[in-house]
PDB file of C-alpha atoms in Angstrom:
ATOM      1  CA  UNK A   1     122.546 100.760  90.045  1.00 98.00           C
ATOM      2  CA  UNK A   2     119.104 102.095  89.194  1.00 98.00           C
ATOM      3  CA  UNK A   3     116.036 100.355  90.302  1.00 98.00           C
ATOM      4  CA  UNK A   4     113.177 100.300  87.750  1.00 98.00           C
ATOM      5  CA  UNK A   5     109.615  99.182  88.699  1.00 98.00           C
ATOM      6  CA  UNK A   6     107.775  98.257  85.609  1.00 97.00           C
ATOM      7  CA  UNK A   7     103.893  97.777  85.914  1.00 95.00           C
ATOM      8  CA  UNK A   8     101.310  96.780  83.558  1.00 94.00           C
ATOM      9  CA  UNK A   9      98.368  99.291  83.874  1.00 88.00           C
ATOM     10  CA  UNK A  10      97.972 102.940  84.958  1.00 84.00           C
ATOM     11  CA  UNK A  11      99.091 104.927  87.732  1.00 78.00           C
ATOM     12  CA  UNK A  12      95.526 106.013  88.886  1.00 75.00           C
ATOM     13  CA  UNK A  13      95.078 105.903  92.621  1.00 76.00           C
ATOM     14  CA  UNK A  14      96.157 109.121  94.463  1.00 82.00           C
ATOM     15  CA  UNK A  15      96.481 107.354  97.833  1.00 83.00           C
ATOM     16  CA  UNK A  16      98.700 104.560  96.383  1.00 88.00           C
ATOM     17  CA  UNK A  17     100.863 107.169  94.496  1.00 90.00           C
ATOM     18  CA  UNK A  18     101.384 109.151  97.660  1.00 93.00           C
ATOM     19  CA  UNK A  19     102.521 106.084  99.643  1.00 94.00           C
ATOM     20  CA  UNK A  20     104.715 105.017  96.692  1.00 95.00           C
ATOM     21  CA  UNK A  21     106.268 108.495  96.493  1.00 95.00           C
ATOM     22  CA  UNK A  22     106.991 108.394 100.258  1.00 96.00           C
ATOM     23  CA  UNK A  23     109.170 105.302  99.896  1.00 97.00           C
ATOM     24  CA  UNK A  24     110.633 106.488  96.549  1.00 97.00           C
ATOM     25  CA  UNK A  25     111.974 109.455  98.389  1.00 97.00           C
ATOM     26  CA  UNK A  26     113.605 107.394 101.053  1.00 97.00           C
ATOM     27  CA  UNK A  27     115.118 105.008  98.353  1.00 98.00           C
ATOM     28  CA  UNK A  28     116.717 107.991  96.581  1.00 98.00           C
ATOM     29  CA  UNK A  29     119.050 108.417  99.361  1.00 97.00           C
ATOM     30  CA  UNK A  30     120.711 105.087  98.227  1.00 97.00           C
ATOM     31  CA  UNK A  31     119.803 104.476  94.560  1.00 98.00           C
ATOM     32  CA  UNK A  32     117.865 106.022  91.811  1.00 98.00           C
ATOM     33  CA  UNK A  33     114.307 104.571  91.197  1.00 98.00           C
ATOM     34  CA  UNK A  34     111.929 104.984  88.385  1.00 97.00           C
ATOM     35  CA  UNK A  35     108.361 103.715  87.648  1.00 96.00           C
ATOM     36  CA  UNK A  36     107.520 102.656  84.145  1.00 96.00           C
ATOM     37  CA  UNK A  37     103.949 102.001  83.276  1.00 94.00           C
ATOM     38  CA  UNK A  38     102.972  99.710  80.248  1.00 93.00           C
ATOM     39  CA  UNK A  39      99.334 100.153  79.014  1.00 90.00           C
ATOM     40  CA  UNK A  40      97.154  97.125  79.328  1.00 87.00           C
ATOM     41  CA  UNK A  41      96.529  95.404  75.932  1.00 85.00           C
ATOM     42  CA  UNK A  42      94.143  92.831  74.566  1.00 82.00           C
ATOM     43  CA  UNK A  43      96.340  89.912  75.489  1.00 90.00           C
ATOM     44  CA  UNK A  44      99.310  89.208  77.849  1.00 93.00           C
ATOM     45  CA  UNK A  45     101.313  88.394  74.673  1.00 95.00           C
ATOM     46  CA  UNK A  46     100.958  91.949  73.355  1.00 94.00           C
ATOM     47  CA  UNK A  47     101.773  93.422  76.753  1.00 94.00           C
ATOM     48  CA  UNK A  48     104.781  91.097  76.695  1.00 95.00           C
ATOM     49  CA  UNK A  49     105.989  92.640  73.457  1.00 95.00           C
ATOM     50  CA  UNK A  50     105.781  96.018  74.967  1.00 96.00           C
ATOM     51  CA  UNK A  51     107.671  94.823  78.064  1.00 97.00           C
ATOM     52  CA  UNK A  52     110.319  93.195  75.995  1.00 97.00           C
ATOM     53  CA  UNK A  53     110.789  96.410  73.909  1.00 97.00           C
ATOM     54  CA  UNK A  54     111.496  98.327  77.056  1.00 97.00           C
ATOM     55  CA  UNK A  55     114.031  95.830  78.580  1.00 98.00           C
ATOM     56  CA  UNK A  56     117.770  96.081  77.760  1.00 98.00           C
ATOM     57  CA  UNK A  57     119.892  93.033  77.266  1.00 97.00           C
ATOM     58  CA  UNK A  58     122.074  93.840  80.222  1.00 98.00           C
ATOM     59  CA  UNK A  59     119.132  94.467  82.673  1.00 98.00           C
ATOM     60  CA  UNK A  60     118.712  92.047  85.583  1.00 98.00           C
ATOM     61  CA  UNK A  61     115.050  91.246  85.562  1.00 98.00           C
ATOM     62  CA  UNK A  62     113.069  90.284  88.613  1.00 98.00           C
ATOM     63  CA  UNK A  63     109.444  89.065  87.735  1.00 98.00           C
ATOM     64  CA  UNK A  64     106.906  89.255  90.430  1.00 97.00           C
ATOM     65  CA  UNK A  65     105.124  86.070  89.727  1.00 95.00           C
ATOM     66  CA  UNK A  66     102.783  83.737  91.861  1.00 91.00           C
ATOM     67  CA  UNK A  67     104.878  80.749  90.645  1.00 92.00           C
ATOM     68  CA  UNK A  68     108.128  82.392  91.783  1.00 96.00           C
ATOM     69  CA  UNK A  69     110.204  81.855  94.963  1.00 96.00           C
ATOM     70  CA  UNK A  70     109.294  83.042  98.481  1.00 95.00           C
ATOM     71  CA  UNK A  71     111.916  85.441  99.705  1.00 96.00           C
ATOM     72  CA  UNK A  72     112.514  86.919 103.076  1.00 96.00           C
ATOM     73  CA  UNK A  73     113.510  90.655 103.191  1.00 96.00           C
ATOM     74  CA  UNK A  74     117.220  89.700 104.162  1.00 96.00           C
ATOM     75  CA  UNK A  75     117.296  87.556 100.883  1.00 98.00           C
ATOM     76  CA  UNK A  76     115.969  90.424  98.727  1.00 98.00           C
ATOM     77  CA  UNK A  77     118.599  92.592 100.348  1.00 98.00           C
ATOM     78  CA  UNK A  78     121.235  90.082  99.391  1.00 98.00           C
ATOM     79  CA  UNK A  79     119.954  89.749  95.866  1.00 98.00           C
ATOM     80  CA  UNK A  80     120.010  93.611  95.310  1.00 98.00           C
ATOM     81  CA  UNK A  81     123.524  93.856  97.043  1.00 98.00           C
ATOM     82  CA  UNK A  82     124.835  91.158  94.797  1.00 98.00           C
ATOM     83  CA  UNK A  83     123.630  92.967  91.722  1.00 98.00           C
ATOM     84  CA  UNK A  84     125.262  96.089  93.014  1.00 98.00           C
ATOM     85  CA  UNK A  85     128.500  94.155  93.463  1.00 97.00           C
ATOM     86  CA  UNK A  86     128.103  92.778  90.020  1.00 97.00           C
ATOM     87  CA  UNK A  87     127.847  96.375  88.642  1.00 97.00           C
ATOM     88  CA  UNK A  88     124.326  95.828  87.135  1.00 98.00           C
ATOM     89  CA  UNK A  89     123.262  99.152  85.615  1.00 98.00           C
ATOM     90  CA  UNK A  90     119.460  98.480  85.910  1.00 98.00           C
ATOM     91  CA  UNK A  91     117.499  96.140  88.145  1.00 98.00           C
ATOM     92  CA  UNK A  92     114.130  95.936  86.701  1.00 98.00           C
ATOM     93  CA  UNK A  93     111.138  94.560  88.838  1.00 98.00           C
ATOM     94  CA  UNK A  94     108.100  93.606  86.625  1.00 98.00           C
ATOM     95  CA  UNK A  95     104.542  93.558  87.811  1.00 97.00           C
ATOM     96  CA  UNK A  96     102.518  91.861  85.097  1.00 94.00           C
ATOM     97  CA  UNK A  97      98.952  92.379  84.154  1.00 89.00           C
ATOM     98  CA  UNK A  98      95.909  90.659  85.649  1.00 85.00           C
ATOM     99  CA  UNK A  99      96.498  87.495  83.731  1.00 87.00           C
ATOM    100  CA  UNK A 100     100.176  87.494  84.202  1.00 91.00           C
ATOM    101  CA  UNK A 101     103.009  87.828  81.654  1.00 95.00           C
ATOM    102  CA  UNK A 102     103.831  86.183  78.332  1.00 96.00           C
ATOM    103  CA  UNK A 103     106.099  83.153  78.209  1.00 97.00           C
ATOM    104  CA  UNK A 104     108.724  85.319  76.617  1.00 97.00           C
ATOM    105  CA  UNK A 105     108.856  87.608  79.670  1.00 98.00           C
ATOM    106  CA  UNK A 106     108.881  84.780  82.025  1.00 97.00           C
ATOM    107  CA  UNK A 107     111.898  83.279  80.128  1.00 98.00           C
ATOM    108  CA  UNK A 108     113.573  86.705  80.099  1.00 98.00           C
ATOM    109  CA  UNK A 109     113.394  87.053  83.828  1.00 98.00           C
ATOM    110  CA  UNK A 110     116.586  86.277  85.803  1.00 98.00           C
ATOM    111  CA  UNK A 111     114.528  85.704  88.965  1.00 98.00           C
ATOM    112  CA  UNK A 112     110.909  85.018  89.774  1.00 98.00           C
ATOM    113  CA  UNK A 113     109.756  86.393  93.082  1.00 98.00           C
ATOM    114  CA  UNK A 114     106.476  85.386  94.833  1.00 97.00           C
ATOM    115  CA  UNK A 115     105.260  88.053  97.199  1.00 94.00           C
ATOM    116  CA  UNK A 116     102.765  85.873  98.806  1.00 93.00           C
ATOM    117  CA  UNK A 117     100.401  82.968  98.170  1.00 91.00           C
ATOM    118  CA  UNK A 118      97.661  85.669  98.448  1.00 92.00           C
ATOM    119  CA  UNK A 119      96.404  87.559  95.441  1.00 89.00           C
ATOM    120  CA  UNK A 120      96.780  91.420  95.916  1.00 91.00           C
ATOM    121  CA  UNK A 121      95.433  94.292  93.660  1.00 90.00           C
ATOM    122  CA  UNK A 122      98.022  96.103  91.664  1.00 89.00           C
ATOM    123  CA  UNK A 123      98.020  99.069  93.823  1.00 91.00           C
ATOM    124  CA  UNK A 124      99.001  97.188  96.783  1.00 94.00           C
ATOM    125  CA  UNK A 125     101.596  95.212  95.083  1.00 95.00           C
ATOM    126  CA  UNK A 126     103.258  98.419  94.067  1.00 95.00           C
ATOM    127  CA  UNK A 127     103.269  99.659  97.704  1.00 96.00           C
ATOM    128  CA  UNK A 128     104.674  96.225  98.935  1.00 97.00           C
ATOM    129  CA  UNK A 129     107.342  96.249  96.252  1.00 98.00           C
ATOM    130  CA  UNK A 130     108.650  99.814  96.946  1.00 98.00           C
ATOM    131  CA  UNK A 131     108.512  99.222 100.723  1.00 97.00           C
ATOM    132  CA  UNK A 132     110.542  96.106 100.433  1.00 97.00           C
ATOM    133  CA  UNK A 133     113.057  97.701  98.274  1.00 98.00           C
ATOM    134  CA  UNK A 134     113.449 100.487 100.891  1.00 98.00           C
ATOM    135  CA  UNK A 135     113.713  97.838 103.501  1.00 97.00           C
ATOM    136  CA  UNK A 136     116.300  95.764 101.550  1.00 97.00           C
ATOM    137  CA  UNK A 137     118.495  98.919 101.094  1.00 97.00           C
ATOM    138  CA  UNK A 138     118.334  99.749 104.905  1.00 97.00           C
ATOM    139  CA  UNK A 139     119.376  96.118 105.605  1.00 96.00           C
ATOM    140  CA  UNK A 140     122.294  96.488 103.151  1.00 97.00           C
ATOM    141  CA  UNK A 141     123.415  99.768 104.985  1.00 96.00           C
ATOM    142  CA  UNK A 142     122.869  98.086 108.525  1.00 94.00           C
ATOM    143  CA  UNK A 143     120.267 100.797 109.454  1.00 93.00           C
ATOM    144  CA  UNK A 144     117.423 100.483 112.110  1.00 86.00           C
ATOM    145  CA  UNK A 145     114.409 100.424 109.817  1.00 84.00           C
ATOM    146  CA  UNK A 146     114.461  96.634 109.692  1.00 66.00           C
ATOM    147  CA  UNK A 147     114.184  94.908 112.943  1.00 65.00           C
ATOM    148  CA  UNK A 148     115.238  91.180 112.997  1.00 53.00           C
TER     149      UNK A 148
END
């Protein structure tokens, strides 16, 4: 399975990029991972069209959404592991624009995940996402990174 992190906006912060790359290198020991950036547009509907053009029918889509479900690291690990068992080819995590995503994208998502009740800047969300994916993979493998 391949992990795809799709984010509306630009990869522009060197510090964030370095931290994200650090966790990407760790994740690559378990699964391939890729970042895809969709340019901001005038409306979330136009961004939604671009997102939908990228997605494949067979993708398992996780939308990071303030209206989604809270999930502990262990539950994320279970979600990822179950998709691996189901032979999903791509698990796509979507970070929407500043005003969220279109209804079409929301409806396409297989799962909506709320990172927190707090609001974070995009750069921080990217770091949290990639770190939690790494943590989930270490939980799946029973490794020591995650301490219960």
